[in-house]
PDB file of C-alpha atoms in Angstrom:
ATOM      1  CA  MET A 878      -6.620  11.704   0.132  1.00  0.00           C
ATOM      2  CA  THR A 879      -3.919  11.551   2.594  1.00  0.00           C
ATOM      3  CA  ARG A 880      -0.519  11.915   1.206  1.00  0.00           C
ATOM      4  CA  PHE A 881       1.743   9.076   1.173  1.00  0.00           C
ATOM      5  CA  LEU A 882       4.343  10.275   3.098  1.00  0.00           C
ATOM      6  CA  ASP A 883       2.204  10.743   6.143  1.00  0.00           C
ATOM      7  CA  LEU A 884       1.777   7.003   5.840  1.00  0.00           C
ATOM      8  CA  VAL A 885       5.316   5.982   6.219  1.00  0.00           C
ATOM      9  CA  HIS A 886       6.587   4.978   9.762  1.00  0.00           C
ATOM     10  CA  PRO A 887      10.029   6.632  10.395  1.00  0.00           C
ATOM     11  CA  ALA A 888      10.998   3.501  12.199  1.00  0.00           C
ATOM     12  CA  ALA A 889      10.242   0.997   9.569  1.00  0.00           C
ATOM     13  CA  GLY A 890      12.909  -1.387   8.715  1.00  0.00           C
ATOM     14  CA  THR A 891      11.065  -2.991   5.595  1.00  0.00           C
ATOM     15  CA  ALA A 892       7.859  -2.074   3.641  1.00  0.00           C
ATOM     16  CA  LEU A 893       5.769  -4.982   2.494  1.00  0.00           C
ATOM     17  CA  ILE A 894       3.669  -4.553  -0.751  1.00  0.00           C
ATOM     18  CA  SER A 895       1.261  -7.114  -1.830  1.00  0.00           C
ATOM     19  CA  GLN A 896      -1.928  -7.446  -4.213  1.00  0.00           C
ATOM     20  CA  TRP A 897      -5.052  -9.438  -3.888  1.00  0.00           C
ATOM     21  CA  ARG A 898      -7.093 -10.053  -7.173  1.00  0.00           C
ATOM     22  CA  THR A 899     -10.648 -10.219  -6.235  1.00  0.00           C
ATOM     23  CA  GLY A 900     -12.541  -9.287  -9.302  1.00  0.00           C
ATOM     24  CA  THR A 901     -15.220  -7.101  -8.526  1.00  0.00           C
ATOM     25  CA  ALA A 902     -15.760  -3.918  -6.501  1.00  0.00           C
ATOM     26  CA  GLU A 903     -18.341  -5.605  -4.067  1.00  0.00           C
ATOM     27  CA  ARG A 904     -15.743  -8.566  -3.594  1.00  0.00           C
ATOM     28  CA  SER A 905     -12.783  -6.166  -2.933  1.00  0.00           C
ATOM     29  CA  ARG A 906     -14.672  -4.020  -0.325  1.00  0.00           C
ATOM     30  CA  THR A 907     -15.722  -7.112   1.385  1.00  0.00           C
ATOM     31  CA  ALA A 908     -12.383  -8.474   1.473  1.00  0.00           C
ATOM     32  CA  ALA A 909     -10.966  -5.312   2.466  1.00  0.00           C
ATOM     33  CA  ASP A 910     -13.245  -4.723   5.382  1.00  0.00           C
ATOM     34  CA  ALA A 911     -13.016  -8.305   6.526  1.00  0.00           C
ATOM     35  CA  VAL A 912      -9.104  -7.705   7.133  1.00  0.00           C
ATOM     36  CA  ILE A 913      -9.770  -4.374   8.819  1.00  0.00           C
ATOM     37  CA  ASP A 914     -11.958  -6.341  10.924  1.00  0.00           C
ATOM     38  CA  GLU A 915      -9.385  -8.999  11.762  1.00  0.00           C
ATOM     39  CA  TRP A 916      -6.525  -6.307  12.644  1.00  0.00           C
ATOM     40  CA  ALA A 917      -9.034  -4.572  14.989  1.00  0.00           C
ATOM     41  CA  ALA A 918      -9.825  -7.614  16.890  1.00  0.00           C
ATOM     42  CA  ALA A 919      -6.331  -8.710  17.024  1.00  0.00           C
ATOM     43  CA  GLU A 920      -3.400  -7.582  19.371  1.00  0.00           C
ATOM     44  CA  THR A 921      -0.836  -5.370  17.508  1.00  0.00           C
ATOM     45  CA  PRO A 922       1.939  -7.728  16.568  1.00  0.00           C
ATOM     46  CA  PRO A 923       5.172  -6.876  17.983  1.00  0.00           C
ATOM     47  CA  GLY A 924       7.167  -5.192  15.281  1.00  0.00           C
ATOM     48  CA  ARG A 925       4.216  -4.208  13.012  1.00  0.00           C
ATOM     49  CA  LEU A 926       4.290  -0.299  12.683  1.00  0.00           C
ATOM     50  CA  ALA A 927       1.731   0.511  10.188  1.00  0.00           C
ATOM     51  CA  GLN A 928      -0.768  -1.109   8.037  1.00  0.00           C
ATOM     52  CA  HIS A 929      -2.807   0.321   5.125  1.00  0.00           C
ATOM     53  CA  VAL A 930      -5.104  -1.191   2.729  1.00  0.00           C
ATOM     54  CA  PHE A 931      -6.021   0.601  -0.901  1.00  0.00           C
ATOM     55  CA  LEU A 932      -8.982  -0.487  -3.040  1.00  0.00           C
ATOM     56  CA  SER A 933      -8.095  -0.378  -6.823  1.00  0.00           C
ATOM     57  CA  THR A 934     -10.182   2.180  -8.817  1.00  0.00           C
ATOM     58  CA  ASP A 935     -11.247  -0.208 -11.352  1.00  0.00           C
ATOM     59  CA  GLY A 936     -12.539  -2.567  -8.458  1.00  0.00           C
ATOM     60  CA  THR A 937     -10.815  -5.558  -9.340  1.00  0.00           C
ATOM     61  CA  GLY A 938      -8.378  -5.786  -6.228  1.00  0.00           C
ATOM     62  CA  LEU A 939      -6.561  -4.266  -3.161  1.00  0.00           C
ATOM     63  CA  LEU A 940      -3.223  -3.189  -2.142  1.00  0.00           C
ATOM     64  CA  PHE A 941      -1.563  -3.960   0.974  1.00  0.00           C
ATOM     65  CA  TYR A 942       1.306  -1.795   2.308  1.00  0.00           C
ATOM     66  CA  ALA A 943       2.694  -2.815   5.691  1.00  0.00           C
ATOM     67  CA  GLN A 944       5.753  -1.467   7.506  1.00  0.00           C
ATOM     68  CA  TRP A 945       7.455  -3.512  10.051  1.00  0.00           C
ATOM     69  CA  THR A 946      10.486  -3.019  12.336  1.00  0.00           C
ATOM     70  CA  SER A 947      12.326  -6.163  10.416  1.00  0.00           C
ATOM     71  CA  ASP A 948      11.371  -8.758   8.111  1.00  0.00           C
ATOM     72  CA  GLU A 949      12.219 -11.278  10.791  1.00  0.00           C
ATOM     73  CA  ASP A 950       9.359  -9.507  13.019  1.00  0.00           C
ATOM     74  CA  HIS A 951       6.921  -9.912  10.050  1.00  0.00           C
ATOM     75  CA  LEU A 952       7.931 -13.463   9.319  1.00  0.00           C
ATOM     76  CA  ALA A 953       7.548 -14.418  13.211  1.00  0.00           C
ATOM     77  CA  TRP A 954       3.809 -13.215  13.049  1.00  0.00           C
ATOM     78  CA  ALA A 955       3.165 -14.608   9.646  1.00  0.00           C
ATOM     79  CA  ARG A 956       4.347 -18.037  10.762  1.00  0.00           C
ATOM     80  CA  ALA A 957       2.067 -17.775  13.702  1.00  0.00           C
ATOM     81  CA  ARG A 958      -1.157 -15.975  12.634  1.00  0.00           C
ATOM     82  CA  ARG A 959      -1.276 -15.163   8.749  1.00  0.00           C
ATOM     83  CA  ASP A 960      -2.993 -18.498   7.864  1.00  0.00           C
ATOM     84  CA  ALA A 961      -5.890 -18.200  10.373  1.00  0.00           C
ATOM     85  CA  MET A 962      -6.488 -14.771   9.250  1.00  0.00           C
ATOM     86  CA  VAL A 963      -6.571 -15.189   5.595  1.00  0.00           C
ATOM     87  CA  SER A 964      -8.594 -18.532   5.958  1.00  0.00           C
ATOM     88  CA  ARG A 965     -11.364 -16.472   7.543  1.00  0.00           C
ATOM     89  CA  VAL A 966     -11.442 -13.910   4.922  1.00  0.00           C
ATOM     90  CA  ASP A 967     -11.326 -16.314   2.139  1.00  0.00           C
ATOM     91  CA  THR A 968     -14.568 -18.154   3.930  1.00  0.00           C
ATOM     92  CA  LEU A 969     -16.214 -14.492   3.066  1.00  0.00           C
ATOM     93  CA  VAL A 970     -14.762 -14.099  -0.332  1.00  0.00           C
ATOM     94  CA  PRO A 971     -13.396 -17.365  -1.753  1.00  0.00           C
ATOM     95  CA  GLY A 972     -11.143 -17.487  -4.851  1.00  0.00           C
ATOM     96  CA  ILE A 973      -9.115 -14.471  -4.071  1.00  0.00           C
ATOM     97  CA  GLU A 974      -5.758 -14.526  -6.022  1.00  0.00           C
ATOM     98  CA  ARG A 975      -2.684 -13.687  -4.218  1.00  0.00           C
ATOM     99  CA  PRO A 976       0.512 -13.007  -6.685  1.00  0.00           C
ATOM    100  CA  GLY A 977       2.967 -12.733  -3.848  1.00  0.00           C
ATOM    101  CA  LEU A 978       4.561 -10.402  -1.055  1.00  0.00           C
ATOM    102  CA  ARG A 979       7.353  -8.427  -2.123  1.00  0.00           C
ATOM    103  CA  ARG A 980       9.641  -7.251   0.538  1.00  0.00           C
ATOM    104  CA  THR A 981      11.169  -3.629  -0.112  1.00  0.00           C
ATOM    105  CA  ARG A 982      12.767  -0.625   1.426  1.00  0.00           C
ATOM    106  CA  LEU A 983      11.802   2.825   0.682  1.00  0.00           C
ATOM    107  CA  ASP A 984      14.999   4.326  -1.145  1.00  0.00           C
ATOM    108  CA  HIS A 985      13.930   7.847  -1.696  1.00  0.00           C
ATOM    109  CA  SER A 986      10.919  10.112  -2.646  1.00  0.00           C
ATOM    110  CA  VAL A 987      10.543  12.905  -5.039  1.00  0.00           C
ATOM    111  CA  THR A 988       7.851  15.421  -4.436  1.00  0.00           C
ATOM    112  CA  TYR A 989       6.676  18.186  -7.016  1.00  0.00           C
ATOM    113  CA  ASP A 990       3.970  19.389  -5.244  1.00  0.00           C
ATOM    114  CA  ALA A 991       3.764  18.822  -1.172  1.00  0.00           C
ATOM    115  CA  VAL A 992       0.230  20.794  -0.903  1.00  0.00           C
ATOM    116  CA  CYS A 993      -2.176  19.432  -3.440  1.00  0.00           C
ATOM    117  CA  SER A 994      -4.513  16.713  -2.203  1.00  0.00           C
ATOM    118  CA  ALA A 995      -3.666  13.193  -4.128  1.00  0.00           C
ATOM    119  CA  GLY A 996      -6.522  11.822  -5.947  1.00  0.00           C
ATOM    120  CA  LEU A 997      -5.068   8.622  -6.316  1.00  0.00           C
ATOM    121  CA  LEU A 998      -2.050   6.596  -5.964  1.00  0.00           C
ATOM    122  CA  ALA A 999      -0.614   4.500  -9.153  1.00  0.00           C
ATOM    123  CA  VAL A1000       1.824   1.355  -8.370  1.00  0.00           C
ATOM    124  CA  GLY A1001       4.037  -0.073 -10.801  1.00  0.00           C
ATOM    125  CA  THR A1002       7.313  -2.236 -10.911  1.00  0.00           C
ATOM    126  CA  VAL A1003      10.192  -1.309 -13.099  1.00  0.00           C
ATOM    127  CA  ALA A1004      14.279  -2.173 -13.500  1.00  0.00           C
ATOM    128  CA  VAL A1005      16.331   0.087 -11.422  1.00  0.00           C
ATOM    129  CA  ALA A1006      17.854   1.523 -14.295  1.00  0.00           C
ATOM    130  CA  ASP A1007      14.427   2.690 -15.970  1.00  0.00           C
ATOM    131  CA  VAL A1008      13.417   4.549 -12.553  1.00  0.00           C
ATOM    132  CA  GLU A1009      14.047   8.044 -13.675  1.00  0.00           C
ATOM    133  CA  GLY A1010      11.982   7.441 -16.643  1.00  0.00           C
ATOM    134  CA  VAL A1011       8.844   6.912 -14.559  1.00  0.00           C
ATOM    135  CA  VAL A1012       9.336   9.725 -11.907  1.00  0.00           C
ATOM    136  CA  GLY A1013      10.090  12.724 -13.945  1.00  0.00           C
ATOM    137  CA  PRO A1014       7.896  15.820 -13.682  1.00  0.00           C
ATOM    138  CA  GLU A1015       4.511  15.202 -15.325  1.00  0.00           C
ATOM    139  CA  GLN A1016       1.402  17.428 -15.263  1.00  0.00           C
ATOM    140  CA  GLY A1017      -0.803  16.140 -12.530  1.00  0.00           C
ATOM    141  CA  LEU A1018       2.273  14.299 -10.906  1.00  0.00           C
ATOM    142  CA  LEU A1019       2.520  15.147  -7.240  1.00  0.00           C
ATOM    143  CA  ALA A1020       5.364  12.774  -5.848  1.00  0.00           C
ATOM    144  CA  ALA A1021       6.887   9.415  -6.459  1.00  0.00           C
ATOM    145  CA  HIS A1022       8.297   6.973  -3.964  1.00  0.00           C
ATOM    146  CA  VAL A1023      10.802   4.671  -5.068  1.00  0.00           C
ATOM    147  CA  HIS A1024      11.143   1.335  -3.299  1.00  0.00           C
ATOM    148  CA  LEU A1025      13.757  -1.336  -3.772  1.00  0.00           C
ATOM    149  CA  THR A1026      13.093  -4.978  -3.909  1.00  0.00           C
ATOM    150  CA  ALA A1027      15.827  -6.957  -1.679  1.00  0.00           C
ATOM    151  CA  ASP A1028      17.800  -8.122  -4.680  1.00  0.00           C
ATOM    152  CA  GLY A1029      18.614  -4.513  -5.632  1.00  0.00           C
ATOM    153  CA  GLU A1030      17.264  -5.089  -9.117  1.00  0.00           C
ATOM    154  CA  ARG A1031      13.690  -3.984  -9.442  1.00  0.00           C
ATOM    155  CA  ALA A1032      11.936  -0.892  -8.213  1.00  0.00           C
ATOM    156  CA  ILE A1033       8.376  -0.563  -6.950  1.00  0.00           C
ATOM    157  CA  VAL A1034       7.385   3.068  -7.618  1.00  0.00           C
ATOM    158  CA  VAL A1035       4.376   4.637  -6.028  1.00  0.00           C
ATOM    159  CA  THR A1036       3.377   7.674  -7.640  1.00  0.00           C
ATOM    160  CA  GLU A1037       0.778  10.092  -6.535  1.00  0.00           C
ATOM    161  CA  TRP A1038      -1.498  11.908  -8.827  1.00  0.00           C
ATOM    162  CA  THR A1039      -4.396  14.759  -9.102  1.00  0.00           C
ATOM    163  CA  ASP A1040      -6.718  12.589 -10.987  1.00  0.00           C
ATOM    164  CA  THR A1041      -6.953   9.754 -13.220  1.00  0.00           C
ATOM    165  CA  ALA A1042      -7.100  11.496 -16.273  1.00  0.00           C
ATOM    166  CA  SER A1043      -3.740  12.970 -15.488  1.00  0.00           C
ATOM    167  CA  HIS A1044      -2.185   9.853 -14.944  1.00  0.00           C
ATOM    168  CA  GLU A1045      -3.519   8.400 -18.217  1.00  0.00           C
ATOM    169  CA  THR A1046      -2.160  11.258 -20.215  1.00  0.00           C
ATOM    170  CA  ALA A1047       1.208  10.914 -18.436  1.00  0.00           C
ATOM    171  CA  THR A1048       1.682   7.338 -18.955  1.00  0.00           C
ATOM    172  CA  ARG A1049       0.608   6.268 -22.403  1.00  0.00           C
ATOM    173  CA  GLY A1050       2.978   3.807 -23.746  1.00  0.00           C
ATOM    174  CA  ALA A1051       4.749   3.544 -20.237  1.00  0.00           C
ATOM    175  CA  PRO A1052       4.999   0.415 -18.148  1.00  0.00           C
ATOM    176  CA  ALA A1053       1.768  -0.783 -16.578  1.00  0.00           C
ATOM    177  CA  PHE A1054       0.742   1.172 -13.510  1.00  0.00           C
ATOM    178  CA  GLU A1055      -2.282   0.204 -11.363  1.00  0.00           C
ATOM    179  CA  ARG A1056      -4.239   2.834  -9.742  1.00  0.00           C
ATOM    180  CA  TYR A1057      -5.594   2.876  -6.067  1.00  0.00           C
ATOM    181  CA  THR A1058      -7.202   4.897  -3.523  1.00  0.00           C
ATOM    182  CA  LEU A1059      -6.765   4.513   0.256  1.00  0.00           C
ATOM    183  CA  HIS A1060      -9.451   2.576   2.137  1.00  0.00           C
ATOM    184  CA  HIS A1061      -8.081   2.405   5.595  1.00  0.00           C
ATOM    185  CA  SER A1062      -5.113   2.764   7.821  1.00  0.00           C
ATOM    186  CA  PHE A1063      -3.606   1.210  10.966  1.00  0.00           C
ATOM    187  CA  LEU A1064      -0.666   3.429  12.313  1.00  0.00           C
ATOM    188  CA  HIS A1065       0.706   2.365  15.654  1.00  0.00           C
ATOM    189  CA  ASP A1066       3.147   4.163  18.022  1.00  0.00           C
ATOM    190  CA  ARG A1067       1.765   7.427  16.535  1.00  0.00           C
ATOM    191  CA  VAL A1068       0.245  10.613  18.650  1.00  0.00           C
ATOM    192  CA  GLY A1069      -2.083  13.234  17.146  1.00  0.00           C
ATOM    193  CA  THR A1070      -3.889  13.419  13.936  1.00  0.00           C
ATOM    194  CA  VAL A1071      -2.297  12.445  10.678  1.00  0.00           C
ATOM    195  CA  PRO A1072      -2.483  15.359   7.907  1.00  0.00           C
ATOM    196  CA  GLY A1073      -5.113  15.039   5.450  1.00  0.00           C
ATOM    197  CA  ASP A1074      -7.335  12.439   7.662  1.00  0.00           C
ATOM    198  CA  THR A1075     -10.578  13.770   6.793  1.00  0.00           C
ATOM    199  CA  GLU A1076     -12.453  10.748   6.080  1.00  0.00           C
ATOM    200  CA  GLY A1077     -11.800   9.064   9.264  1.00  0.00           C
ATOM    201  CA  GLN A1078      -9.645   6.470   7.737  1.00  0.00           C
ATOM    202  CA  MET A1079      -6.968   6.282  10.296  1.00  0.00           C
ATOM    203  CA  ARG A1080      -6.923   4.222  13.327  1.00  0.00           C
ATOM    204  CA  ARG A1081      -4.216   3.868  15.619  1.00  0.00           C
ATOM    205  CA  GLY A1082      -3.055   1.232  17.927  1.00  0.00           C
TER     206      GLY A1082
END
């Protein structure tokens, strides 16, 4: 799977993280593909630099990771376009639960292995004071990427692991982390091939 830093746009002023609860693997994939079709058919919004969709490894939901130049640019698009897009997806997959969008910025990354391919991402939310406890070196942990929420009190930590077994062993008794694999990406204003793009998942605007 493509490494996380290959998905990070250098010009991003904000990183938006949201989860959709779909309930089953079939509903998750249908919803993900419907969103991808919406993105592909629409003109790229001003200010959107990258958009990624991940499938949960247990099949129960999706994770969206979007990078924009600013929160203001995203809000302008959301007011004008988001409701119509979501409505079309909900027609195909009714009953999706959306806990809410979290506005963050990537504060720092810690890389332990820059060469190995990632088998999955794990995403969890912790207090800022507890970050060091979840990003320390562990067997199978390739990297950790710490995103701070707007109030600076919470951190959303995205960790890269070689496989599910390594993550399960390392996080017993730790705060809950949900596991995902990359399904599709739209990268705007990029030239060339993203390293690790072996599955045709990247699309450039």
